[in-house]
PDB file of C-alpha atoms and ligand atoms in Angstrom:
ATOM      1  CA  MET M   1      18.800  -1.179  32.700  1.00 67.00           C
ATOM      2  CA  ASP M   2      17.449   2.324  31.974  1.00 82.00           C
ATOM      3  CA  ILE M   3      16.188   2.910  28.452  1.00 95.00           C
ATOM      4  CA  MET M   4      17.232   6.159  26.836  1.00 97.00           C
ATOM      5  CA  LYS M   5      14.780   7.727  24.358  1.00 97.00           C
ATOM      6  CA  LEU M   6      16.169   9.608  21.386  1.00 98.00           C
ATOM      7  CA  ILE M   7      13.812  11.571  19.167  1.00 98.00           C
ATOM      8  CA  SER M   8      14.626  12.709  15.671  1.00 98.00           C
ATOM      9  CA  PRO M   9      13.362  16.117  14.468  1.00 98.00           C
ATOM     10  CA  ASN M  10      11.059  14.358  11.984  1.00 97.00           C
ATOM     11  CA  PHE M  11       9.023  13.055  14.964  1.00 97.00           C
ATOM     12  CA  SER M  12       8.451  16.541  16.417  1.00 97.00           C
ATOM     13  CA  ASP M  13       4.669  16.337  15.837  1.00 96.00           C
ATOM     14  CA  LEU M  14       4.504  13.582  18.494  1.00 95.00           C
ATOM     15  CA  PHE M  15       7.550  14.001  20.771  1.00 96.00           C
ATOM     16  CA  GLU M  16      10.150  16.614  21.768  1.00 98.00           C
ATOM     17  CA  PRO M  17      13.256  16.067  19.575  1.00 98.00           C
ATOM     18  CA  ASN M  18      16.669  15.654  21.210  1.00 98.00           C
ATOM     19  CA  ILE M  19      18.778  14.945  18.116  1.00 98.00           C
ATOM     20  CA  GLU M  20      20.133  17.712  15.911  1.00 98.00           C
ATOM     21  CA  ILE M  21      20.165  17.212  12.133  1.00 98.00           C
ATOM     22  CA  LYS M  22      21.674  19.847   9.858  1.00 98.00           C
ATOM     23  CA  GLU M  23      23.397  20.107   6.504  1.00 98.00           C
ATOM     24  CA  PHE M  24      26.932  21.131   5.681  1.00 98.00           C
ATOM     25  CA  PRO M  25      27.154  23.945   3.105  1.00 98.00           C
ATOM     26  CA  ASP M  26      27.606  21.402   0.301  1.00 98.00           C
ATOM     27  CA  GLY M  27      24.451  19.501   1.309  1.00 98.00           C
ATOM     28  CA  ASP M  28      26.106  16.626   3.183  1.00 98.00           C
ATOM     29  CA  SER M  29      24.149  15.608   6.265  1.00 98.00           C
ATOM     30  CA  TYR M  30      25.271  16.321   9.838  1.00 98.00           C
ATOM     31  CA  VAL M  31      23.872  14.769  13.008  1.00 98.00           C
ATOM     32  CA  PHE M  32      24.614  15.514  16.660  1.00 98.00           C
ATOM     33  CA  ILE M  33      23.352  13.792  19.811  1.00 98.00           C
ATOM     34  CA  GLU M  34      23.979  16.187  22.673  1.00 98.00           C
ATOM     35  CA  ASN M  35      23.248  13.709  25.446  1.00 96.00           C
ATOM     36  CA  ILE M  36      25.346  10.906  23.962  1.00 98.00           C
ATOM     37  CA  ASN M  37      26.870  10.287  27.415  1.00 98.00           C
ATOM     38  CA  GLU M  38      23.484   9.021  28.613  1.00 97.00           C
ATOM     39  CA  CYS M  39      23.458   6.525  25.724  1.00 98.00           C
ATOM     40  CA  LYS M  40      26.796   4.932  26.631  1.00 97.00           C
ATOM     41  CA  ASN M  41      26.505   1.147  26.902  1.00 97.00           C
ATOM     42  CA  THR M  42      22.780   1.416  27.438  1.00 98.00           C
ATOM     43  CA  GLU M  43      19.556   0.512  25.644  1.00 98.00           C
ATOM     44  CA  VAL M  44      18.328   3.221  23.337  1.00 98.00           C
ATOM     45  CA  GLU M  45      14.914   3.629  21.706  1.00 98.00           C
ATOM     46  CA  LEU M  46      15.427   5.764  18.638  1.00 98.00           C
ATOM     47  CA  PHE M  47      12.283   7.391  17.172  1.00 98.00           C
ATOM     48  CA  HIS M  48      13.080   8.339  13.595  1.00 98.00           C
ATOM     49  CA  ARG M  49      10.690   8.463  10.629  1.00 98.00           C
ATOM     50  CA  LEU M  50      11.897   7.089   7.301  1.00 98.00           C
ATOM     51  CA  TYR M  51       9.310   8.913   5.203  1.00 98.00           C
ATOM     52  CA  PRO M  52       8.860  11.466   3.594  1.00 97.00           C
ATOM     53  CA  GLU M  53      12.225  12.066   1.901  1.00 97.00           C
ATOM     54  CA  GLN M  54      13.141   8.445   2.469  1.00 98.00           C
ATOM     55  CA  ASN M  55      16.626   8.543   0.966  1.00 98.00           C
ATOM     56  CA  ASN M  56      17.713  11.522   3.068  1.00 98.00           C
ATOM     57  CA  SER M  57      16.063  10.056   6.144  1.00 98.00           C
ATOM     58  CA  ILE M  58      17.948   6.793   5.665  1.00 98.00           C
ATOM     59  CA  VAL M  59      21.281   8.634   5.498  1.00 98.00           C
ATOM     60  CA  HIS M  60      20.375  10.605   8.637  1.00 98.00           C
ATOM     61  CA  LEU M  61      19.560   7.336  10.367  1.00 99.00           C
ATOM     62  CA  ILE M  62      22.841   5.685   9.369  1.00 98.00           C
ATOM     63  CA  LEU M  63      24.752   8.649  10.813  1.00 98.00           C
ATOM     64  CA  ILE M  64      22.745   8.624  14.062  1.00 99.00           C
ATOM     65  CA  LEU M  65      23.348   4.876  14.374  1.00 98.00           C
ATOM     66  CA  ASP M  66      27.073   5.374  13.899  1.00 98.00           C
ATOM     67  CA  ALA M  67      27.191   7.846  16.792  1.00 98.00           C
ATOM     68  CA  LEU M  68      25.233   5.364  18.923  1.00 98.00           C
ATOM     69  CA  LYS M  69      27.435   2.427  17.938  1.00 98.00           C
ATOM     70  CA  ARG M  70      30.509   4.416  18.986  1.00 98.00           C
ATOM     71  CA  ALA M  71      28.857   4.954  22.370  1.00 98.00           C
ATOM     72  CA  GLY M  72      28.193   1.229  22.740  1.00 98.00           C
ATOM     73  CA  ALA M  73      24.403   1.694  22.701  1.00 98.00           C
ATOM     74  CA  LYS M  74      21.984  -1.133  21.927  1.00 98.00           C
ATOM     75  CA  THR M  75      19.474   0.471  19.609  1.00 98.00           C
ATOM     76  CA  THR M  76      15.834  -0.313  18.936  1.00 98.00           C
ATOM     77  CA  LEU M  77      14.605   1.760  16.009  1.00 98.00           C
ATOM     78  CA  ILE M  78      10.992   2.921  16.014  1.00 98.00           C
ATOM     79  CA  SER M  79       9.988   3.900  12.466  1.00 98.00           C
ATOM     80  CA  PRO M  80       6.261   3.620  11.819  1.00 98.00           C
ATOM     81  CA  TYR M  81       6.608   3.267   8.037  1.00 98.00           C
ATOM     82  CA  LEU M  82       9.426   1.269   6.428  1.00 98.00           C
ATOM     83  CA  PRO M  83      10.238   2.552   2.926  1.00 98.00           C
ATOM     84  CA  TYR M  84      11.244   0.136   0.168  1.00 98.00           C
ATOM     85  CA  SER M  85       9.041  -2.485   1.815  1.00 98.00           C
ATOM     86  CA  ARG M  86       7.068  -2.964  -1.405  1.00 98.00           C
ATOM     87  CA  GLN M  87      10.187  -4.069  -3.318  1.00 98.00           C
ATOM     88  CA  ASP M  88      10.275  -7.447  -1.638  1.00 98.00           C
ATOM     89  CA  LYS M  89      10.107  -9.414  -4.898  1.00 97.00           C
ATOM     90  CA  ILE M  90      12.117  -9.351  -8.103  1.00 98.00           C
ATOM     91  CA  PHE M  91       9.596  -8.673 -10.872  1.00 97.00           C
ATOM     92  CA  LYS M  92      12.213  -8.968 -13.604  1.00 96.00           C
ATOM     93  CA  GLU M  93      15.873  -9.943 -13.657  1.00 98.00           C
ATOM     94  CA  GLY M  94      18.203  -7.000 -13.158  1.00 98.00           C
ATOM     95  CA  GLU M  95      16.167  -5.380 -10.373  1.00 98.00           C
ATOM     96  CA  ALA M  96      17.352  -4.995  -6.783  1.00 98.00           C
ATOM     97  CA  LEU M  97      15.629  -6.652  -3.829  1.00 98.00           C
ATOM     98  CA  SER M  98      15.369  -3.278  -2.120  1.00 98.00           C
ATOM     99  CA  ALA M  99      13.429  -4.386   0.961  1.00 98.00           C
ATOM    100  CA  GLU M 100      16.143  -6.875   1.850  1.00 98.00           C
ATOM    101  CA  VAL M 101      18.903  -4.370   1.051  1.00 98.00           C
ATOM    102  CA  LEU M 102      17.451  -1.841   3.490  1.00 98.00           C
ATOM    103  CA  CYS M 103      16.999  -4.399   6.277  1.00 98.00           C
ATOM    104  CA  ASN M 104      20.591  -5.687   5.794  1.00 98.00           C
ATOM    105  CA  LEU M 105      21.812  -2.099   5.913  1.00 98.00           C
ATOM    106  CA  LEU M 106      19.977  -1.378   9.166  1.00 98.00           C
ATOM    107  CA  VAL M 107      21.483  -4.465  10.794  1.00 98.00           C
ATOM    108  CA  CYS M 108      25.013  -3.518   9.652  1.00 98.00           C
ATOM    109  CA  ALA M 109      24.483   0.036  10.889  1.00 98.00           C
ATOM    110  CA  GLY M 110      23.608  -1.206  14.363  1.00 98.00           C
ATOM    111  CA  VAL M 111      19.819  -1.632  14.604  1.00 98.00           C
ATOM    112  CA  GLN M 112      19.152  -4.494  16.993  1.00 98.00           C
ATOM    113  CA  ARG M 113      15.400  -4.442  16.478  1.00 98.00           C
ATOM    114  CA  LEU M 114      12.935  -2.444  14.400  1.00 98.00           C
ATOM    115  CA  VAL M 115       9.455  -1.581  15.654  1.00 98.00           C
ATOM    116  CA  THR M 116       7.167  -0.636  12.801  1.00 98.00           C
ATOM    117  CA  LEU M 117       3.512  -0.598  11.749  1.00 98.00           C
ATOM    118  CA  ASP M 118       1.896  -2.783   9.104  1.00 98.00           C
ATOM    119  CA  CYS M 119       5.123  -3.526   7.276  1.00 98.00           C
ATOM    120  CA  HIS M 120       4.169  -4.450   3.723  1.00 98.00           C
ATOM    121  CA  PHE M 121       6.240  -7.621   3.291  1.00 98.00           C
ATOM    122  CA  LEU M 122       5.443  -9.203   6.679  1.00 98.00           C
ATOM    123  CA  LYS M 123       1.691  -9.624   6.255  1.00 95.00           C
ATOM    124  CA  LYS M 124       1.139 -10.502   9.897  1.00 96.00           C
ATOM    125  CA  GLU M 125       1.631  -9.008  13.351  1.00 96.00           C
ATOM    126  CA  GLY M 126       4.280 -10.058  15.828  1.00 97.00           C
ATOM    127  CA  GLU M 127       8.000 -10.521  16.373  1.00 98.00           C
ATOM    128  CA  LEU M 128       9.435 -11.544  13.013  1.00 98.00           C
ATOM    129  CA  GLU M 129      12.696 -11.485  11.088  1.00 98.00           C
ATOM    130  CA  TYR M 130      13.496 -10.373   7.541  1.00 98.00           C
ATOM    131  CA  GLY M 131      16.831  -9.663   5.853  1.00 98.00           C
ATOM    132  CA  GLY M 132      18.587 -10.511   9.114  1.00 98.00           C
ATOM    133  CA  LEU M 133      16.656  -7.759  10.924  1.00 98.00           C
ATOM    134  CA  LYS M 134      14.462  -8.499  13.949  1.00 98.00           C
ATOM    135  CA  ILE M 135      11.185  -6.680  13.398  1.00 98.00           C
ATOM    136  CA  LYS M 136       8.206  -6.134  15.674  1.00 98.00           C
ATOM    137  CA  ASN M 137       5.285  -5.512  13.319  1.00 98.00           C
ATOM    138  CA  ILE M 138       2.298  -3.845  15.002  1.00 98.00           C
ATOM    139  CA  SER M 139      -0.995  -3.476  13.184  1.00 98.00           C
ATOM    140  CA  ALA M 140      -3.099  -0.334  13.373  1.00 98.00           C
ATOM    141  CA  ASN M 141      -6.103  -2.268  12.039  1.00 98.00           C
ATOM    142  CA  LYS M 142      -8.132  -2.279  15.291  1.00 98.00           C
ATOM    143  CA  MET M 143      -7.799   1.487  15.713  1.00 98.00           C
ATOM    144  CA  LEU M 144      -8.681   2.074  12.066  1.00 98.00           C
ATOM    145  CA  VAL M 145     -11.766  -0.131  12.271  1.00 98.00           C
ATOM    146  CA  GLU M 146     -12.944   1.564  15.508  1.00 98.00           C
ATOM    147  CA  HIS M 147     -12.548   4.972  13.896  1.00 98.00           C
ATOM    148  CA  ALA M 148     -14.460   3.887  10.799  1.00 98.00           C
ATOM    149  CA  LYS M 149     -17.278   2.487  12.971  1.00 98.00           C
ATOM    150  CA  SER M 150     -17.610   5.850  14.694  1.00 97.00           C
ATOM    151  CA  MET M 151     -18.265   7.389  11.263  1.00 97.00           C
ATOM    152  CA  THR M 152     -21.287   5.194  10.542  1.00 96.00           C
ATOM    153  CA  ASP M 153     -24.850   5.724  11.739  1.00 91.00           C
ATOM    154  CA  ASP M 154     -25.196   2.246  13.284  1.00 93.00           C
ATOM    155  CA  GLY M 155     -21.600   1.013  13.899  1.00 94.00           C
ATOM    156  CA  GLU M 156     -22.141  -1.793  11.395  1.00 96.00           C
ATOM    157  CA  LEU M 157     -19.413  -2.296   8.811  1.00 97.00           C
ATOM    158  CA  GLU M 158     -18.525  -4.762   6.087  1.00 98.00           C
ATOM    159  CA  ILE M 159     -14.713  -4.755   5.986  1.00 98.00           C
ATOM    160  CA  ILE M 160     -12.878  -5.523   2.759  1.00 98.00           C
ATOM    161  CA  SER M 161      -9.231  -5.267   1.711  1.00 98.00           C
ATOM    162  CA  PRO M 162      -8.436  -4.345  -1.898  1.00 98.00           C
ATOM    163  CA  ASP M 163      -5.914  -7.171  -2.345  1.00 98.00           C
ATOM    164  CA  GLN M 164      -4.921 -10.495  -0.810  1.00 97.00           C
ATOM    165  CA  GLY M 165      -1.729  -9.056   0.706  1.00 97.00           C
ATOM    166  CA  ALA M 166      -3.796  -6.930   3.078  1.00 98.00           C
ATOM    167  CA  ASN M 167      -6.046  -9.834   4.108  1.00 98.00           C
ATOM    168  CA  TYR M 168      -4.425 -10.055   7.552  1.00 98.00           C
ATOM    169  CA  LEU M 169      -5.770  -6.577   8.286  1.00 98.00           C
ATOM    170  CA  VAL M 170      -9.389  -7.599   7.762  1.00 98.00           C
ATOM    171  CA  SER M 171      -9.616 -11.348   8.441  1.00 98.00           C
ATOM    172  CA  GLY M 172      -9.960 -10.879  12.211  1.00 98.00           C
ATOM    173  CA  PHE M 173     -13.145  -8.866  11.629  1.00 98.00           C
ATOM    174  CA  GLY M 174     -14.673 -11.457   9.309  1.00 97.00           C
ATOM    175  CA  GLY M 175     -13.487  -9.373   6.367  1.00 98.00           C
ATOM    176  CA  LYS M 176     -12.852 -10.525   2.830  1.00 97.00           C
ATOM    177  CA  SER M 177     -10.270  -9.548   0.239  1.00 98.00           C
ATOM    178  CA  MET M 178     -10.409  -8.606  -3.397  1.00 98.00           C
ATOM    179  CA  THR M 179      -7.855  -9.998  -5.837  1.00 98.00           C
ATOM    180  CA  LYS M 180      -5.616  -7.434  -7.494  1.00 98.00           C
ATOM    181  CA  VAL M 181      -3.463  -8.158 -10.535  1.00 98.00           C
ATOM    182  CA  ARG M 182      -0.719  -5.741 -11.529  1.00 97.00           C
ATOM    183  CA  GLY M 183       0.736  -5.731 -15.047  1.00 97.00           C
ATOM    184  CA  ASP M 184       4.081  -4.590 -16.442  1.00 97.00           C
ATOM    185  CA  TYR M 185       5.728  -1.235 -15.794  1.00 97.00           C
ATOM    186  CA  GLU M 186       4.231   1.802 -17.465  1.00 96.00           C
ATOM    187  CA  GLU M 187       6.311   3.790 -19.959  1.00 97.00           C
ATOM    188  CA  GLY M 188       8.211   6.793 -18.625  1.00 97.00           C
ATOM    189  CA  ASP M 189      10.558   7.782 -15.834  1.00 97.00           C
ATOM    190  CA  THR M 190       8.439   6.546 -12.922  1.00 97.00           C
ATOM    191  CA  ALA M 191       8.692   2.856 -12.034  1.00 97.00           C
ATOM    192  CA  HIS M 192       5.020   2.015 -11.599  1.00 97.00           C
ATOM    193  CA  ARG M 193       3.211  -1.194 -12.475  1.00 97.00           C
ATOM    194  CA  LYS M 194      -0.302  -0.543 -13.599  1.00 95.00           C
ATOM    195  CA  ILE M 195      -3.240  -2.359 -12.050  1.00 97.00           C
ATOM    196  CA  GLU M 196      -4.848  -4.682 -14.568  1.00 97.00           C
ATOM    197  CA  THR M 197      -7.764  -5.976 -12.534  1.00 97.00           C
ATOM    198  CA  ILE M 198      -9.311  -5.793  -9.074  1.00 97.00           C
ATOM    199  CA  ASP M 199     -11.979  -8.428  -8.589  1.00 95.00           C
ATOM    200  CA  GLY M 200     -14.239  -9.418  -5.734  1.00 94.00           C
ATOM    201  CA  ASN M 201     -17.949  -9.958  -5.905  1.00 90.00           C
ATOM    202  CA  PHE M 202     -19.154  -9.448  -2.362  1.00 96.00           C
ATOM    203  CA  ASN M 203     -22.658  -8.852  -1.159  1.00 96.00           C
ATOM    204  CA  VAL M 204     -22.416  -5.191  -0.172  1.00 98.00           C
ATOM    205  CA  LYS M 205     -25.839  -3.995  -1.279  1.00 97.00           C
ATOM    206  CA  GLY M 206     -27.202  -1.465   1.223  1.00 97.00           C
ATOM    207  CA  LYS M 207     -24.229  -1.933   3.591  1.00 97.00           C
ATOM    208  CA  ASN M 208     -21.631   0.416   5.062  1.00 98.00           C
ATOM    209  CA  VAL M 209     -18.279  -0.756   3.700  1.00 98.00           C
ATOM    210  CA  LEU M 210     -14.788  -0.053   4.982  1.00 98.00           C
ATOM    211  CA  ILE M 211     -12.024  -0.674   2.428  1.00 98.00           C
ATOM    212  CA  LEU M 212      -8.869  -1.191   4.477  1.00 99.00           C
ATOM    213  CA  ASP M 213      -5.302  -1.393   3.136  1.00 98.00           C
ATOM    214  CA  ASP M 214      -1.794  -1.092   4.538  1.00 98.00           C
ATOM    215  CA  MET M 215      -1.115   2.021   2.477  1.00 98.00           C
ATOM    216  CA  ILE M 216      -2.568   4.479   0.014  1.00 98.00           C
ATOM    217  CA  SER M 217       0.217   5.631  -2.276  1.00 98.00           C
ATOM    218  CA  THR M 218      -0.931   6.865  -5.703  1.00 98.00           C
ATOM    219  CA  GLY M 219      -4.464   5.929  -4.694  1.00 98.00           C
ATOM    220  CA  GLY M 220      -4.817   3.720  -7.791  1.00 98.00           C
ATOM    221  CA  THR M 221      -5.678   0.613  -5.772  1.00 98.00           C
ATOM    222  CA  MET M 222      -8.214   2.344  -3.537  1.00 98.00           C
ATOM    223  CA  ILE M 223      -9.899   4.189  -6.428  1.00 98.00           C
ATOM    224  CA  ARG M 224     -10.408   0.908  -8.312  1.00 98.00           C
ATOM    225  CA  ALA M 225     -11.642  -0.796  -5.134  1.00 98.00           C
ATOM    226  CA  VAL M 226     -14.181   1.981  -4.477  1.00 98.00           C
ATOM    227  CA  GLY M 227     -15.489   1.579  -8.056  1.00 98.00           C
ATOM    228  CA  ASN M 228     -15.934  -2.134  -7.467  1.00 97.00           C
ATOM    229  CA  ILE M 229     -17.846  -1.668  -4.182  1.00 98.00           C
ATOM    230  CA  ARG M 230     -19.915   1.201  -5.612  1.00 97.00           C
ATOM    231  CA  ASN M 231     -21.057  -1.121  -8.426  1.00 96.00           C
ATOM    232  CA  GLY M 232     -22.175  -3.597  -5.772  1.00 97.00           C
ATOM    233  CA  GLY M 233     -24.660  -1.033  -4.408  1.00 97.00           C
ATOM    234  CA  ALA M 234     -23.075  -0.222  -1.016  1.00 98.00           C
ATOM    235  CA  LYS M 235     -24.858   2.320   1.203  1.00 97.00           C
ATOM    236  CA  SER M 236     -21.613   4.081   2.157  1.00 98.00           C
ATOM    237  CA  ILE M 237     -17.904   3.549   1.485  1.00 98.00           C
ATOM    238  CA  ILE M 238     -15.074   4.555   3.814  1.00 98.00           C
ATOM    239  CA  CYS M 239     -11.427   4.236   2.698  1.00 99.00           C
ATOM    240  CA  ALA M 240      -8.706   3.750   5.315  1.00 99.00           C
ATOM    241  CA  ALA M 241      -5.072   2.708   5.491  1.00 99.00           C
ATOM    242  CA  THR M 242      -2.295   2.654   8.040  1.00 98.00           C
ATOM    243  CA  HIS M 243       0.059   4.751   5.894  1.00 98.00           C
ATOM    244  CA  GLY M 244      -1.099   7.612   3.668  1.00 98.00           C
ATOM    245  CA  PHE M 245       1.135   9.155   1.000  1.00 98.00           C
ATOM    246  CA  PHE M 246      -1.672  10.457  -1.259  1.00 98.00           C
ATOM    247  CA  ILE M 247       0.534  11.005  -4.308  1.00 97.00           C
ATOM    248  CA  ASN M 248      -1.019  12.699  -7.380  1.00 95.00           C
ATOM    249  CA  GLU M 249      -3.712  14.501  -5.339  1.00 97.00           C
ATOM    250  CA  SER M 250      -5.331  11.139  -4.717  1.00 98.00           C
ATOM    251  CA  LEU M 251      -6.783  12.344  -1.403  1.00 98.00           C
ATOM    252  CA  ASP M 252      -9.001  14.813  -3.308  1.00 98.00           C
ATOM    253  CA  ARG M 253     -10.055  12.137  -5.768  1.00 98.00           C
ATOM    254  CA  LEU M 254     -10.834   9.599  -3.039  1.00 98.00           C
ATOM    255  CA  SER M 255     -12.741  12.192  -1.003  1.00 98.00           C
ATOM    256  CA  GLU M 256     -14.920  12.874  -4.060  1.00 98.00           C
ATOM    257  CA  ILE M 257     -15.819   9.266  -4.758  1.00 98.00           C
ATOM    258  CA  SER M 258     -16.202   7.931  -1.192  1.00 98.00           C
ATOM    259  CA  ASP M 259     -17.919   8.885   2.056  1.00 98.00           C
ATOM    260  CA  GLY M 260     -14.696   9.293   4.034  1.00 98.00           C
ATOM    261  CA  VAL M 261     -10.937   8.773   3.789  1.00 98.00           C
ATOM    262  CA  PHE M 262      -8.484   8.568   6.671  1.00 99.00           C
ATOM    263  CA  THR M 263      -5.179   7.060   7.771  1.00 99.00           C
ATOM    264  CA  THR M 264      -2.976   7.086  10.850  1.00 98.00           C
ATOM    265  CA  ASN M 265      -0.323   9.749  11.376  1.00 98.00           C
ATOM    266  CA  SER M 266       2.517   7.256  10.693  1.00 98.00           C
ATOM    267  CA  ILE M 267       3.166   9.620   7.778  1.00 98.00           C
ATOM    268  CA  PRO M 268       1.824  13.114   8.523  1.00 98.00           C
ATOM    269  CA  ASN M 269      -0.876  13.989   5.974  1.00 98.00           C
ATOM    270  CA  ALA M 270      -4.159  15.905   5.718  1.00 98.00           C
ATOM    271  CA  ALA M 271      -6.266  12.789   6.361  1.00 98.00           C
ATOM    272  CA  ALA M 272      -4.282  11.484   9.358  1.00 98.00           C
ATOM    273  CA  GLU M 273      -7.112  11.044  11.868  1.00 98.00           C
ATOM    274  CA  VAL M 274      -5.837   8.095  13.936  1.00 98.00           C
ATOM    275  CA  ASP M 275      -2.982   8.763  16.351  1.00 98.00           C
ATOM    276  CA  ILE M 276      -0.308   6.047  16.545  1.00 98.00           C
ATOM    277  CA  ILE M 277       1.231   7.347  19.749  1.00 95.00           C
ATOM    278  CA  GLU M 278      -0.424   4.720  21.979  1.00 91.00           C
ATOM    279  CA  LEU M 279       0.706   1.895  19.667  1.00 93.00           C
ATOM    280  CA  LEU M 280       4.280   3.168  19.758  1.00 90.00           C
ATOM    281  CA  LYS M 281       4.297   3.644  23.538  1.00 80.00           C
ATOM    282  CA  ASP M 282       3.246   0.048  24.022  1.00 67.00           C
TER     283      ASP M 282
HETATM  284  C1  R5P B 301       0.220  -3.130  -2.374  1.00 80.88           C
HETATM  285  O1  R5P B 301       0.069  -4.300  -2.522  1.00 80.88           O
HETATM  286  C2  R5P B 301      -0.220  -2.354  -1.175  1.00 80.88           C
HETATM  287  O2  R5P B 301      -0.850  -3.139  -0.246  1.00 80.88           O
HETATM  288  C3  R5P B 301      -1.116  -1.219  -1.572  1.00 80.88           C
HETATM  289  O3  R5P B 301      -2.332  -1.730  -2.043  1.00 80.88           O
HETATM  290  C4  R5P B 301      -0.499  -0.392  -2.651  1.00 80.88           C
HETATM  291  O4  R5P B 301       0.848  -0.172  -2.403  1.00 80.88           O
HETATM  292  C5  R5P B 301      -1.198   0.920  -2.798  1.00 80.88           C
HETATM  293  O5  R5P B 301      -0.569   1.638  -3.807  1.00 80.88           O
HETATM  294  P1  R5P B 301      -1.395   2.605  -4.726  1.00 80.88           P
HETATM  295  O6  R5P B 301      -2.122   3.558  -3.829  1.00 80.88           O
HETATM  296  O7  R5P B 301      -0.344   3.321  -5.542  1.00 80.88           O
HETATM  297  O8  R5P B 301      -2.294   1.792  -5.580  1.00 80.88           O
END
């Protein structure tokens, strides 16, 4: 069976788009797949990013999936970053389990399988299932480590993750993980749980250290981790993650306090130095 490739406009940095997304005058979303005939009763690989503007991007996706469902397509969604993946636990009663909600929604909308990178709640590579959704989770860790090695003078690196959740990214390289404890939500309109402690006493004196995480969002985790490694007397510190949001100008801050910061281009950003295209093609 031939596989039809559909590319959303928010993937135009990597592929030529062939889906139209517009807005009606009142702001409602509009999608149009010109070559829908080629998708009829066939397998479709849909490349659509779900970040930035995650809520809009999710609505666009649901509409695209509806058009594909009507055509009888069997859709694999390729979205390198899955939003809401960090809300995979109820911290206090009354919250939503957003990660599960989104996965349920994708299944209902017609996604047969999701291909994504370093999905926060999976914590390992491979073919997995969550919220009824079949997910292929690919790690960018090898590419990130290779890139970091090329930034050192001798290719030697001590690799450390800033929390236990990201241990799977570093364990294959003999890496270790710090322990991070988050507290309650901060006051104000933004739902953000402050970091109480990041601990990990590793022997990093005189060594090149790569701190590797699945994502850098506000940068709070990485900034605390750099402080910890700096206190241990490291020779150099590189910060890397699969997904880079760099909220609150955290890229500037991290660039000041470390010897290098980079991510993949799963989310386009100014520090996206590792290209995911080969991972997605595979
Ligand atoms: C959380 O456990 C993740 O692995 C990241 O460490 C976290 O989401 C990074 O967020 P931030 O940059 O806001 O500290």
